[in-house]
Coordinates of C-alpha atoms and ligand atoms in Angstrom, one line a residue:
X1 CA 6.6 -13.2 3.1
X2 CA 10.0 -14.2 1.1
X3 CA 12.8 -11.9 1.7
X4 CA 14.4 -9.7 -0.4
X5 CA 17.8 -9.5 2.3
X6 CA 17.9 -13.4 2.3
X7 CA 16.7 -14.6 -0.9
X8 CA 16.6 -13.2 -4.6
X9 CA 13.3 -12.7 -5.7
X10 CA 12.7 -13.9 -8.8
X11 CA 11.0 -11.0 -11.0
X12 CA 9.5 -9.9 -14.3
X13 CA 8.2 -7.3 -16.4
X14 CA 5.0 -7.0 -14.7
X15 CA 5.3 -6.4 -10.7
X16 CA 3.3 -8.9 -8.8
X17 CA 2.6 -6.4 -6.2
X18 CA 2.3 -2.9 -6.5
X19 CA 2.1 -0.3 -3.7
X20 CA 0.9 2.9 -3.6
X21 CA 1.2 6.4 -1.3
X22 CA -2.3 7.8 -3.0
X23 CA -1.2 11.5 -2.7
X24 CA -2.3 14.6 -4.1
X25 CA -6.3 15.0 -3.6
X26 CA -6.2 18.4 -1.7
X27 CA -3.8 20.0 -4.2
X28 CA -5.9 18.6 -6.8
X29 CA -9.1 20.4 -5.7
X30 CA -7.2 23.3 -4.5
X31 CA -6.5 23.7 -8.2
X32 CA -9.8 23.7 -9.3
X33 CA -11.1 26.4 -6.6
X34 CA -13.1 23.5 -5.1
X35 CA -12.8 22.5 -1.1
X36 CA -9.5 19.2 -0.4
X37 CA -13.1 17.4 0.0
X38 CA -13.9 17.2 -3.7
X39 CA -10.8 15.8 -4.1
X40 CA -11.1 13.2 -1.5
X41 CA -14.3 11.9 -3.3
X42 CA -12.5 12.5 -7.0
X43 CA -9.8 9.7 -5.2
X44 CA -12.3 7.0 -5.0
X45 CA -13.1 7.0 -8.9
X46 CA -9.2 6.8 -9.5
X47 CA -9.0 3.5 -7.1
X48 CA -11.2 1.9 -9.0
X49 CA -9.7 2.7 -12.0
X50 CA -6.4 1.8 -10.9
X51 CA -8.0 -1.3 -9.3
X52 CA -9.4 -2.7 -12.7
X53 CA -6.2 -2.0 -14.5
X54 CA -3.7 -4.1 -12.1
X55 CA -6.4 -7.0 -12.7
X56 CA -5.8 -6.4 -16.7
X57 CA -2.1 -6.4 -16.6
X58 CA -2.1 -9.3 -14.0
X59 CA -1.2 -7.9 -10.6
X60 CA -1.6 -9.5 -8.1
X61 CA -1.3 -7.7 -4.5
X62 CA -2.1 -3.6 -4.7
X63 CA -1.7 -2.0 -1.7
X64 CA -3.1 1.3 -0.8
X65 CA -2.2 4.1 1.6
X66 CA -5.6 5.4 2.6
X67 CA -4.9 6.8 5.9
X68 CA -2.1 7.3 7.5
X69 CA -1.5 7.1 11.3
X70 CA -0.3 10.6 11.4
X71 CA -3.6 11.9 9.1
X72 CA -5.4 12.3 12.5
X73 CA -3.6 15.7 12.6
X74 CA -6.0 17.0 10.3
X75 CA -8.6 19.3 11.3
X76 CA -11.8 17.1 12.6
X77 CA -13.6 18.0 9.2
X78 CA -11.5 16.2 7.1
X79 CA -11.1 13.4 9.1
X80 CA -14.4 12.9 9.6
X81 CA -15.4 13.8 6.1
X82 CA -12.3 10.7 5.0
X83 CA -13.7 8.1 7.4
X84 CA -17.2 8.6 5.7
X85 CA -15.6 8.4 2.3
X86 CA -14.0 5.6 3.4
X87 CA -17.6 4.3 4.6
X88 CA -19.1 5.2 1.5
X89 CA -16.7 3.4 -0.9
X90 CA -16.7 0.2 1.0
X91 CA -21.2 0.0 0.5
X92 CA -20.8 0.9 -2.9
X93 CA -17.6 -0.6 -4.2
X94 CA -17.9 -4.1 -2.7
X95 CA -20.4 -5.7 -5.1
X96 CA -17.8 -4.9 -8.5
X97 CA -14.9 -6.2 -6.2
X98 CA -17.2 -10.1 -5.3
X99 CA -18.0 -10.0 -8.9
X100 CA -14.4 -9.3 -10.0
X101 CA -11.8 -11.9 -7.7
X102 CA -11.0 -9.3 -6.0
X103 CA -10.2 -10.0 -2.3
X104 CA -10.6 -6.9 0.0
X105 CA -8.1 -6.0 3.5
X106 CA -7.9 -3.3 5.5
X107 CA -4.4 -3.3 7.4
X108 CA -3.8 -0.7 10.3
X109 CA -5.0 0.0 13.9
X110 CA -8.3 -0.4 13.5
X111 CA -9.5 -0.1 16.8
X112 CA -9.5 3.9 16.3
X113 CA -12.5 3.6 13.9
X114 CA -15.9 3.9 15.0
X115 CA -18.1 0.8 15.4
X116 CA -20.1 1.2 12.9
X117 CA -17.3 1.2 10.0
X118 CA -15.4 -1.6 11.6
X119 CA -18.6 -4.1 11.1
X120 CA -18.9 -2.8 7.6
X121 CA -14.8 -3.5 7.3
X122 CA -15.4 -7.1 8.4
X123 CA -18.6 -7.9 6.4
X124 CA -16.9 -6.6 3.4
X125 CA -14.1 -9.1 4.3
X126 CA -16.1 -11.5 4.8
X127 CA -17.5 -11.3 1.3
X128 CA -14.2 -11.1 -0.5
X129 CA -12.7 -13.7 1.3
X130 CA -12.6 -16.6 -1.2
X131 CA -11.4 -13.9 -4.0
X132 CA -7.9 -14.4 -5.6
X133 CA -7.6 -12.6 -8.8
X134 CA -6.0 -9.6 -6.8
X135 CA -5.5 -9.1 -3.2
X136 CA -6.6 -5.5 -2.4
X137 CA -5.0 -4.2 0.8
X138 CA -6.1 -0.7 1.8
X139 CA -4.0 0.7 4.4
X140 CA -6.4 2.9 7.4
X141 CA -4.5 4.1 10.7
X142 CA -1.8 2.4 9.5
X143 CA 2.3 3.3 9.8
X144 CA 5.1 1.7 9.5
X145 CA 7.1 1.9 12.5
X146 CA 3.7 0.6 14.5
X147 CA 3.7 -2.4 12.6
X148 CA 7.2 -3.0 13.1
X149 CA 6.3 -2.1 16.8
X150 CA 3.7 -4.6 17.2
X151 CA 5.6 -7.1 15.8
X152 CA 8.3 -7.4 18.0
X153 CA 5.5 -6.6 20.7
X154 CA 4.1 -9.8 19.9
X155 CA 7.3 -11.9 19.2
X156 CA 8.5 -11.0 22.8
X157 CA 4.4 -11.8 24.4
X158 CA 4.7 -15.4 21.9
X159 CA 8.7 -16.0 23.4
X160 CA 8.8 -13.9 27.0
X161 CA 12.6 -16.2 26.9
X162 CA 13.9 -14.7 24.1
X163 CA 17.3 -13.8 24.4
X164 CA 18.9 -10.4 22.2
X165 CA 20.9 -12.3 19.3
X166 CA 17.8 -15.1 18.7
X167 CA 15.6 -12.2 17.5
X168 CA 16.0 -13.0 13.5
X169 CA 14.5 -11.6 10.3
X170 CA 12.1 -14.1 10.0
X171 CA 10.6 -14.1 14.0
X172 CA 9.8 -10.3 13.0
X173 CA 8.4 -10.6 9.6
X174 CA 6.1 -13.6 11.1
X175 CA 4.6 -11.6 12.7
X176 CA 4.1 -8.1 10.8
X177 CA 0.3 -7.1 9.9
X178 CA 1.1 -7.7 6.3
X179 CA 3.0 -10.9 6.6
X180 CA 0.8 -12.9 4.0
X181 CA 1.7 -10.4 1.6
X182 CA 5.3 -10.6 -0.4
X183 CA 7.2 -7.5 -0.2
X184 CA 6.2 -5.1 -3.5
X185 CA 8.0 -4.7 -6.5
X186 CA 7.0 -1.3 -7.5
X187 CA 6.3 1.7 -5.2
X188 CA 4.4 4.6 -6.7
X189 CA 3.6 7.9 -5.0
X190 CA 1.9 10.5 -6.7
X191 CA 1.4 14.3 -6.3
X192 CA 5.0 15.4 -6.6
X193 CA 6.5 14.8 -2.8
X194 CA 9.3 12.4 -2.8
X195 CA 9.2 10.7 0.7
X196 CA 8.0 7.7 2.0
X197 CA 5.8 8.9 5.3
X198 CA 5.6 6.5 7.3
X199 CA 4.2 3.6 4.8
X200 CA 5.8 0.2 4.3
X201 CA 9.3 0.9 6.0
X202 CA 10.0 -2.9 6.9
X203 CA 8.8 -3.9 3.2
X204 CA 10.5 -1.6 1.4
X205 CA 13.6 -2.3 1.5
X206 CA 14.6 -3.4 -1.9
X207 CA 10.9 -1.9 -3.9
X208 CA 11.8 -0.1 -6.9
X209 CA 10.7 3.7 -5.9
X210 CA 8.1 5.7 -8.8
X211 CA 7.2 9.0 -8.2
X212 CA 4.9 11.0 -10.2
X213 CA 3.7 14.9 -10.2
X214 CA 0.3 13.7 -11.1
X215 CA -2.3 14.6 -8.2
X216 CA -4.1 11.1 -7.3
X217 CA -7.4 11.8 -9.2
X218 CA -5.9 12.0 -12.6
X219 CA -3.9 8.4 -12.1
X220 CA -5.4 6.7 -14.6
X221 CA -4.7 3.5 -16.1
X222 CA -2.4 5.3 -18.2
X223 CA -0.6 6.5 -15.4
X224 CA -0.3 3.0 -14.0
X225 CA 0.6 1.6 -17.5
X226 CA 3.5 4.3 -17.6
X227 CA 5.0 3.2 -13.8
X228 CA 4.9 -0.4 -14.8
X229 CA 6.6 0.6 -17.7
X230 CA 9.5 2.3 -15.6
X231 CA 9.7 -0.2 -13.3
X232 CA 10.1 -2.9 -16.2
X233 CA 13.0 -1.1 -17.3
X234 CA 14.7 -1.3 -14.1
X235 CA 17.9 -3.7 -13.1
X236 CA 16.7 -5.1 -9.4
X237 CA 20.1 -6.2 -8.5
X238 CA 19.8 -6.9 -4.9
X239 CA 23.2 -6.0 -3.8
X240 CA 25.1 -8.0 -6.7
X241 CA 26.8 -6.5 -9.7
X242 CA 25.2 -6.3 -12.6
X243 CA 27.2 -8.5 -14.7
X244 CA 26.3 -11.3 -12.0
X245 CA 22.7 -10.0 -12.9
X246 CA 22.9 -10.7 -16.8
X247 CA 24.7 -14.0 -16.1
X248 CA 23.6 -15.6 -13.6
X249 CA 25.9 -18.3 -14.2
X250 CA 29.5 -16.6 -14.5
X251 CA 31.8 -15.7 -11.5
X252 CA 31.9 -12.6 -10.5
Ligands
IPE1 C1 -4.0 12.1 0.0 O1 -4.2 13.4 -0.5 C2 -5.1 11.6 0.8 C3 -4.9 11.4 2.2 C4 -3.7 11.7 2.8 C5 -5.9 10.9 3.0 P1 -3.9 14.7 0.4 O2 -5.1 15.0 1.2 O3 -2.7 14.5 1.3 O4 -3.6 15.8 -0.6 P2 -2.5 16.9 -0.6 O5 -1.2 16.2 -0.4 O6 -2.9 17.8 0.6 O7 -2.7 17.6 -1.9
IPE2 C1 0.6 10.1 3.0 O1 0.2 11.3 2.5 C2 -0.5 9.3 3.5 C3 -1.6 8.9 2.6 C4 -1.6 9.1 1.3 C5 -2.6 8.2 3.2 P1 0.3 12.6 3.4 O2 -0.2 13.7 2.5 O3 -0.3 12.4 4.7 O4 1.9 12.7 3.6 P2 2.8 14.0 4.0 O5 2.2 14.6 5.2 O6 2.8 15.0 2.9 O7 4.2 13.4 4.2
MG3 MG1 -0.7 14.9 1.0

């Protein structure tokens, strides 16, 4: 992963990697007098809409928060009602992802899910493995300060030595969960809050934030088409001034 603190990206209209805090499915049912389940199953439909449309407009990373490590606070039915939705999408989903290039992860703490699910995670990475058209990364059990947490964990277990001021940048990000992926472009939650619970915090730090009142089952791929828009719109100046931005080869 390139950094955005030690390097300028180089960047264009269409974000190479998109991320997005899928939010909204409970209000949306809530709406429509039907139980936060029905909108939980309504969510799936708009991931694979949103799926198909990055690999029209040429995106190549999407990542997904599915599950967050704090959604265990959720009463037992819904939790166990996600992790079979979860189950569910990846039997029937994963056929239209080999045929498609796309190439399927789940990042998080995995070791929370039941056996069962975690073979079905595996064998549907297995499948997707030689895919490259878009890199699909579905976030379960997954936060942010863990993954920083486990990265340092593991940079002190690889280098027990290591004195305070050699810890760097790049010794962290080496070792992050998502490391293969570059840092996103564009950050999109929907359903109205604007906060970032818990999601990419080591990633995010110079994404260009979207935030939408549309619940999560009506994103569509005009929805997406209308972020991408935003975002094209946007000056990423990564702490330089804006002239320096429009010519790059002046002073100043
Ligand atoms: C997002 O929708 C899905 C998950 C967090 C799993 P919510 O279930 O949070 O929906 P709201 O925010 O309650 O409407
Ligand atoms: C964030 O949504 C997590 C996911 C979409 C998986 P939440 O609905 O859990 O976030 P909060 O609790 O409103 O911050
Ligand atoms: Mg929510």
């Amino acid at each position: 992963m390139q950094s955005s603190t030690q390097t300028i990206p180089s960047s264009s209209d269409v974000p190479r990697h998109v991320a997005i805090i899928m939010d909204g499915n409970g209000r949306w049912a809530q709406r429509r007098m039907l139980p936060r389940f029905a909108g939980h199953a309504r969510g799936v439909e708009a991931v694979r809409n949103v799926v198909k449309r990055c690999v029209e407009r040429g995106v190549k990373y999407l990542t997904l928060f599915a599950f967050s490590s704090e959604n265990w606070r959720r009463p037992p039915e819904e939790v166990g009602f996600l992790m079979r939705t979860f189950m569910a999408a990846l039997e029937h989903e994963i056929a239209r992802m080999e045929r498609n290039g796309v190439r399927l992860r789940i990042a998080g703490d995995l070791s929370r899910f039941d056996p069962a699910l975690r073979a079905k995670i595996e064998d549907a990475q297995r499948r997707t493995a030689g895919n490259s058209t878009l890199t699909l990364t579905v976030c379960a059990n997954y936060g942010g300060r863990w993954e920083i947490l486990e990265a340092i964990r593991q940079l002190l277990r690889d280098q027990p030595g290591l004195r305070a001021d050699e810890i760097t940048e790049d010794l962290v990000t080496a070792r992050l969960v998502l490391r293969d992926l570059p840092e996103p472009d564009l950050f999109i939650r929907t359903g109205g809050e604007r906060r970032i619970s818990n999601f990419l915090l080591w990633q995010l730090a110079y994404t260009e934030l979207y935030f939408t009142d549309r619940f999560w089952p009506d994103f569509d791929a005009q929805a997406l088409d209308d972020a991408i828009s935003s975002y094209a719109q946007r000056e990423r100046r990564f702490g330089r001034t804006s002239e320096q931005v429009r010519h790059p080869g002046s002073i100043g």
